[in-house]
PDB file of C-alpha atoms in Angstrom:
ATOM      1  CA  MET A   8      44.492 -37.484 127.462  1.00 54.00           C
ATOM      2  CA  SER A   9      45.057 -35.674 130.749  1.00 76.00           C
ATOM      3  CA  GLU A  10      43.344 -33.061 131.519  1.00 91.00           C
ATOM      4  CA  LEU A  11      44.208 -30.388 133.466  1.00 96.00           C
ATOM      5  CA  VAL A  12      42.611 -27.672 135.552  1.00 97.00           C
ATOM      6  CA  ASP A  13      43.364 -24.570 137.518  1.00 97.00           C
ATOM      7  CA  HIS A  14      44.273 -25.638 141.599  1.00 97.00           C
ATOM      8  CA  VAL A  15      43.164 -22.956 143.702  1.00 97.00           C
ATOM      9  CA  ASP A  16      43.108 -21.847 146.658  1.00 97.00           C
ATOM     10  CA  GLU A  17      39.655 -21.656 149.743  1.00 96.00           C
ATOM     11  CA  GLN A  18      39.202 -18.268 147.883  1.00 97.00           C
ATOM     12  CA  ASP A  19      39.026 -19.950 144.470  1.00 97.00           C
ATOM     13  CA  ARG A  20      42.287 -17.706 143.835  1.00 97.00           C
ATOM     14  CA  VAL A  21      44.293 -19.428 140.972  1.00 97.00           C
ATOM     15  CA  LEU A  22      47.809 -20.852 141.746  1.00 97.00           C
ATOM     16  CA  GLY A  23      48.623 -23.085 138.793  1.00 96.00           C
ATOM     17  CA  THR A  24      48.059 -26.035 136.423  1.00 97.00           C
ATOM     18  CA  VAL A  25      47.533 -29.644 137.538  1.00 96.00           C
ATOM     19  CA  ASP A  26      46.373 -32.899 135.966  1.00 95.00           C
ATOM     20  CA  ARG A  27      43.026 -33.758 137.166  1.00 92.00           C
ATOM     21  CA  SER A  28      43.716 -37.255 137.922  1.00 91.00           C
ATOM     22  CA  THR A  29      46.021 -35.496 140.078  1.00 93.00           C
ATOM     23  CA  ALA A  30      44.293 -32.858 142.073  1.00 93.00           C
ATOM     24  CA  VAL A  31      41.583 -35.654 143.173  1.00 90.00           C
ATOM     25  CA  ARG A  32      45.094 -37.859 143.904  1.00 92.00           C
ATOM     26  CA  ASP A  33      46.535 -35.155 146.160  1.00 94.00           C
ATOM     27  CA  GLY A  34      42.943 -33.519 147.319  1.00 92.00           C
ATOM     28  CA  ARG A  35      43.834 -30.206 144.848  1.00 94.00           C
ATOM     29  CA  LEU A  36      41.252 -27.339 145.526  1.00 96.00           C
ATOM     30  CA  HIS A  37      40.016 -27.510 141.619  1.00 97.00           C
ATOM     31  CA  ARG A  38      36.816 -26.201 139.834  1.00 98.00           C
ATOM     32  CA  VAL A  39      33.789 -27.846 138.791  1.00 97.00           C
ATOM     33  CA  ALA A  40      30.938 -25.846 136.601  1.00 98.00           C
ATOM     34  CA  THR A  41      27.542 -27.739 137.001  1.00 98.00           C
ATOM     35  CA  VAL A  42      23.919 -27.546 134.528  1.00 98.00           C
ATOM     36  CA  VAL A  43      20.616 -27.768 135.869  1.00 98.00           C
ATOM     37  CA  CYS A  44      18.691 -28.297 133.819  1.00 98.00           C
ATOM     38  CA  ARG A  45      14.939 -27.258 133.739  1.00 98.00           C
ATOM     39  CA  ASP A  46      12.408 -27.800 131.284  1.00 97.00           C
ATOM     40  CA  PRO A  47       9.546 -24.848 130.240  1.00 97.00           C
ATOM     41  CA  ALA A  48       7.210 -26.516 132.924  1.00 97.00           C
ATOM     42  CA  GLY A  49       9.874 -26.007 135.684  1.00 96.00           C
ATOM     43  CA  ARG A  50      11.009 -29.608 135.902  1.00 97.00           C
ATOM     44  CA  ILE A  51      14.280 -31.244 136.069  1.00 98.00           C
ATOM     45  CA  LEU A  52      16.209 -33.668 134.183  1.00 98.00           C
ATOM     46  CA  VAL A  53      17.483 -35.528 136.550  1.00 98.00           C
ATOM     47  CA  HIS A  54      19.621 -38.630 135.279  1.00 97.00           C
ATOM     48  CA  ARG A  55      21.765 -42.713 136.500  1.00 97.00           C
ATOM     49  CA  ARG A  56      25.279 -42.532 135.723  1.00 96.00           C
ATOM     50  CA  PRO A  57      26.045 -46.116 133.884  1.00 95.00           C
ATOM     51  CA  SER A  58      27.180 -48.737 136.184  1.00 94.00           C
ATOM     52  CA  HIS A  59      30.767 -48.726 134.036  1.00 92.00           C
ATOM     53  CA  ALA A  60      31.112 -44.823 134.408  1.00 87.00           C
ATOM     54  CA  SER A  61      34.458 -44.259 136.594  1.00 84.00           C
ATOM     55  CA  ARG A  62      32.666 -41.889 139.496  1.00 85.00           C
ATOM     56  CA  PHE A  63      29.736 -42.561 141.349  1.00 92.00           C
ATOM     57  CA  PRO A  64      28.381 -45.882 139.084  1.00 94.00           C
ATOM     58  CA  GLY A  65      25.026 -46.690 139.054  1.00 96.00           C
ATOM     59  CA  ARG A  66      24.105 -43.272 141.303  1.00 97.00           C
ATOM     60  CA  TYR A  67      21.455 -40.877 139.867  1.00 98.00           C
ATOM     61  CA  ASN A  68      21.988 -36.641 139.488  1.00 97.00           C
ATOM     62  CA  TRP A  69      20.023 -33.755 139.176  1.00 98.00           C
ATOM     63  CA  LEU A  70      22.968 -31.418 138.199  1.00 98.00           C
ATOM     64  CA  ILE A  71      24.706 -31.582 134.704  1.00 97.00           C
ATOM     65  CA  GLY A  72      28.614 -31.544 134.266  1.00 95.00           C
ATOM     66  CA  GLY A  73      32.689 -31.688 135.456  1.00 94.00           C
ATOM     67  CA  ALA A  74      35.820 -29.788 135.318  1.00 95.00           C
ATOM     68  CA  VAL A  75      36.372 -26.408 134.403  1.00 98.00           C
ATOM     69  CA  GLY A  76      39.436 -27.021 132.325  1.00 97.00           C
ATOM     70  CA  ALA A  77      42.510 -24.754 132.449  1.00 97.00           C
ATOM     71  CA  GLY A  78      41.515 -21.524 132.241  1.00 97.00           C
ATOM     72  CA  GLU A  79      38.424 -21.531 131.048  1.00 97.00           C
ATOM     73  CA  SER A  80      35.322 -19.819 133.420  1.00 98.00           C
ATOM     74  CA  TYR A  81      32.920 -21.997 134.389  1.00 98.00           C
ATOM     75  CA  GLU A  82      29.903 -20.129 132.652  1.00 98.00           C
ATOM     76  CA  VAL A  83      32.106 -21.576 129.170  1.00 98.00           C
ATOM     77  CA  ALA A  84      32.652 -25.080 131.259  1.00 98.00           C
ATOM     78  CA  ALA A  85      29.336 -25.091 132.258  1.00 98.00           C
ATOM     79  CA  ALA A  86      27.469 -24.598 128.647  1.00 98.00           C
ATOM     80  CA  ARG A  87      30.560 -26.724 126.981  1.00 97.00           C
ATOM     81  CA  GLU A  88      29.633 -29.494 129.423  1.00 97.00           C
ATOM     82  CA  LEU A  89      25.449 -29.338 128.878  1.00 97.00           C
ATOM     83  CA  ALA A  90      26.221 -29.186 125.324  1.00 96.00           C
ATOM     84  CA  GLU A  91      29.216 -33.020 125.669  1.00 96.00           C
ATOM     85  CA  GLU A  92      26.744 -34.703 128.047  1.00 96.00           C
ATOM     86  CA  LEU A  93      23.113 -34.086 126.521  1.00 97.00           C
ATOM     87  CA  GLY A  94      23.775 -32.632 123.207  1.00 96.00           C
ATOM     88  CA  VAL A  95      22.291 -28.998 123.978  1.00 95.00           C
ATOM     89  CA  ARG A  96      23.196 -25.827 123.459  1.00 95.00           C
ATOM     90  CA  ALA A  97      20.785 -23.276 125.499  1.00 96.00           C
ATOM     91  CA  PRO A  98      22.500 -19.905 127.391  1.00 97.00           C
ATOM     92  CA  VAL A  99      23.339 -21.031 131.128  1.00 98.00           C
ATOM     93  CA  ARG A 100      23.181 -18.470 134.613  1.00 97.00           C
ATOM     94  CA  PHE A 101      25.059 -18.900 136.715  1.00 98.00           C
ATOM     95  CA  VAL A 102      22.928 -19.730 140.164  1.00 97.00           C
ATOM     96  CA  PHE A 103      25.970 -19.950 143.128  1.00 97.00           C
ATOM     97  CA  LYS A 104      29.407 -21.664 144.235  1.00 97.00           C
ATOM     98  CA  TYR A 105      30.592 -23.185 147.116  1.00 97.00           C
ATOM     99  CA  LEU A 106      33.581 -25.046 148.845  1.00 97.00           C
ATOM    100  CA  CYS A 107      32.362 -28.124 147.828  1.00 96.00           C
ATOM    101  CA  GLN A 108      34.365 -31.202 150.441  1.00 93.00           C
ATOM    102  CA  GLY A 109      33.255 -33.856 147.994  1.00 87.00           C
ATOM    103  CA  GLU A 110      33.579 -37.325 147.656  1.00 86.00           C
ATOM    104  CA  ILE A 111      36.492 -36.805 145.774  1.00 83.00           C
ATOM    105  CA  GLY A 112      38.193 -34.776 147.969  1.00 84.00           C
ATOM    106  CA  PRO A 113      37.189 -31.006 147.695  1.00 93.00           C
ATOM    107  CA  TYR A 114      36.301 -28.977 144.910  1.00 96.00           C
ATOM    108  CA  TRP A 115      34.744 -25.702 144.536  1.00 98.00           C
ATOM    109  CA  LEU A 116      31.131 -26.421 142.745  1.00 98.00           C
ATOM    110  CA  ALA A 117      29.312 -23.732 140.870  1.00 98.00           C
ATOM    111  CA  VAL A 118      25.803 -24.181 140.025  1.00 98.00           C
ATOM    112  CA  HIS A 119      23.986 -22.095 136.709  1.00 98.00           C
ATOM    113  CA  GLU A 120      20.879 -22.914 135.846  1.00 97.00           C
ATOM    114  CA  ALA A 121      19.494 -23.647 132.031  1.00 98.00           C
ATOM    115  CA  THR A 122      16.108 -23.617 130.569  1.00 97.00           C
ATOM    116  CA  VAL A 123      15.488 -27.012 128.258  1.00 97.00           C
ATOM    117  CA  ASP A 124      13.302 -26.818 125.741  1.00 94.00           C
ATOM    118  CA  GLY A 125      13.402 -29.569 123.597  1.00 90.00           C
ATOM    119  CA  PRO A 126      15.068 -33.520 123.289  1.00 93.00           C
ATOM    120  CA  VAL A 127      18.235 -33.886 124.585  1.00 96.00           C
ATOM    121  CA  ALA A 128      20.441 -36.564 123.310  1.00 95.00           C
ATOM    122  CA  PRO A 129      22.503 -37.769 126.192  1.00 96.00           C
ATOM    123  CA  LEU A 130      26.000 -39.272 125.852  1.00 93.00           C
ATOM    124  CA  PRO A 131      25.801 -42.668 126.822  1.00 94.00           C
ATOM    125  CA  SER A 132      28.711 -42.559 128.789  1.00 91.00           C
ATOM    126  CA  GLU A 133      27.705 -40.408 131.382  1.00 92.00           C
ATOM    127  CA  VAL A 134      24.109 -41.047 131.060  1.00 95.00           C
ATOM    128  CA  SER A 135      22.157 -44.399 131.649  1.00 96.00           C
ATOM    129  CA  TRP A 136      19.079 -42.803 131.931  1.00 97.00           C
ATOM    130  CA  HIS A 137      17.224 -39.382 132.419  1.00 97.00           C
ATOM    131  CA  ASP A 138      13.793 -38.463 132.770  1.00 97.00           C
ATOM    132  CA  TRP A 139      12.046 -34.781 134.163  1.00 98.00           C
ATOM    133  CA  LEU A 140      11.300 -34.683 137.542  1.00 98.00           C
ATOM    134  CA  THR A 141       9.667 -32.218 138.907  1.00 97.00           C
ATOM    135  CA  GLU A 142      10.835 -30.448 142.917  1.00 95.00           C
ATOM    136  CA  THR A 143       8.821 -32.682 144.835  1.00 96.00           C
ATOM    137  CA  GLY A 144       9.767 -35.815 142.786  1.00 97.00           C
ATOM    138  CA  LEU A 145      12.991 -35.090 142.414  1.00 98.00           C
ATOM    139  CA  THR A 146      12.785 -34.274 147.209  1.00 96.00           C
ATOM    140  CA  ASN A 147      10.824 -37.735 146.756  1.00 97.00           C
ATOM    141  CA  ALA A 148      13.512 -39.548 144.250  1.00 98.00           C
ATOM    142  CA  MET A 149      16.588 -38.426 146.867  1.00 98.00           C
ATOM    143  CA  ARG A 150      15.190 -40.484 149.593  1.00 97.00           C
ATOM    144  CA  GLN A 151      14.859 -43.653 147.512  1.00 97.00           C
ATOM    145  CA  TYR A 152      17.527 -43.671 145.612  1.00 97.00           C
ATOM    146  CA  PRO A 153      21.701 -43.317 145.755  1.00 97.00           C
ATOM    147  CA  PHE A 154      22.508 -40.274 144.606  1.00 97.00           C
ATOM    148  CA  VAL A 155      26.087 -38.858 144.454  1.00 96.00           C
ATOM    149  CA  THR A 156      25.825 -37.442 147.917  1.00 94.00           C
ATOM    150  CA  ASP A 157      27.971 -34.387 147.655  1.00 93.00           C
ATOM    151  CA  SER A 158      24.708 -33.175 144.280  1.00 96.00           C
ATOM    152  CA  LEU A 159      22.450 -33.875 147.532  1.00 96.00           C
ATOM    153  CA  GLU A 160      24.744 -30.560 149.250  1.00 95.00           C
ATOM    154  CA  ALA A 161      23.482 -28.786 146.073  1.00 97.00           C
ATOM    155  CA  TYR A 162      20.619 -29.351 146.077  1.00 97.00           C
ATOM    156  CA  ALA A 163      20.150 -28.049 149.628  1.00 96.00           C
ATOM    157  CA  ARG A 164      21.426 -25.065 149.257  1.00 96.00           C
ATOM    158  CA  TYR A 165      19.482 -24.744 146.207  1.00 97.00           C
ATOM    159  CA  ALA A 166      16.417 -25.348 147.792  1.00 94.00           C
ATOM    160  CA  ALA A 167      17.145 -22.419 150.484  1.00 93.00           C
ATOM    161  CA  LEU A 168      17.827 -20.574 147.698  1.00 93.00           C
ATOM    162  CA  ARG A 169      14.802 -21.048 145.631  1.00 84.00           C
ATOM    163  CA  ARG A 170      13.433 -20.412 148.766  1.00 79.00           C
ATOM    164  CA  GLU A 171      15.111 -17.143 150.011  1.00 76.00           C
ATOM    165  CA  ASP A 172      13.689 -15.634 146.144  1.00 72.00           C
ATOM    166  CA  GLY A 173      10.679 -17.246 145.561  1.00 61.00           C
ATOM    167  CA  PRO A 174       9.538 -20.129 143.260  1.00 52.00           C
ATOM    168  CA  GLY A 175      10.153 -17.676 140.123  1.00 47.00           C
ATOM    169  CA  VAL A 176      13.805 -17.904 140.620  1.00 46.00           C
ATOM    170  CA  ASN A 177      14.461 -19.918 137.100  1.00 42.00           C
TER     171      ASN A 177
END
């Protein structure tokens, strides 16, 4: 089954619709929405992808997310991905977006935040392990374990914004 996404330009304007696999194969810009999941104590959910996953097998990530569907907003896609991958329904708040020159090609990456107050039920095809880490714990884990490369750049941008805005931003 094909996953249709908006093909966009360098200003994130829609040029047309394309199958996501075609967008990745041909290096066409498209959109990805992600969510930083925090618990009420401020810890961040970190997870490992299954070893059989088609993208980033066995790697760690601090973001939940995926492709923004054709005609879908970043926020709607972020909330959908949160529900699909973790079984959680929670409001998402847009934080920032940037043009990511990622491992699978260029794409617009939007980062959102959500407070998850309750249990998560990760989708086994997306998450093989998860835990809640402090920001210090996450930074240490990023030095020790193989993280999705794109998530490392996103974290550097996220951490810089938090330093600018103060630690209460979430």
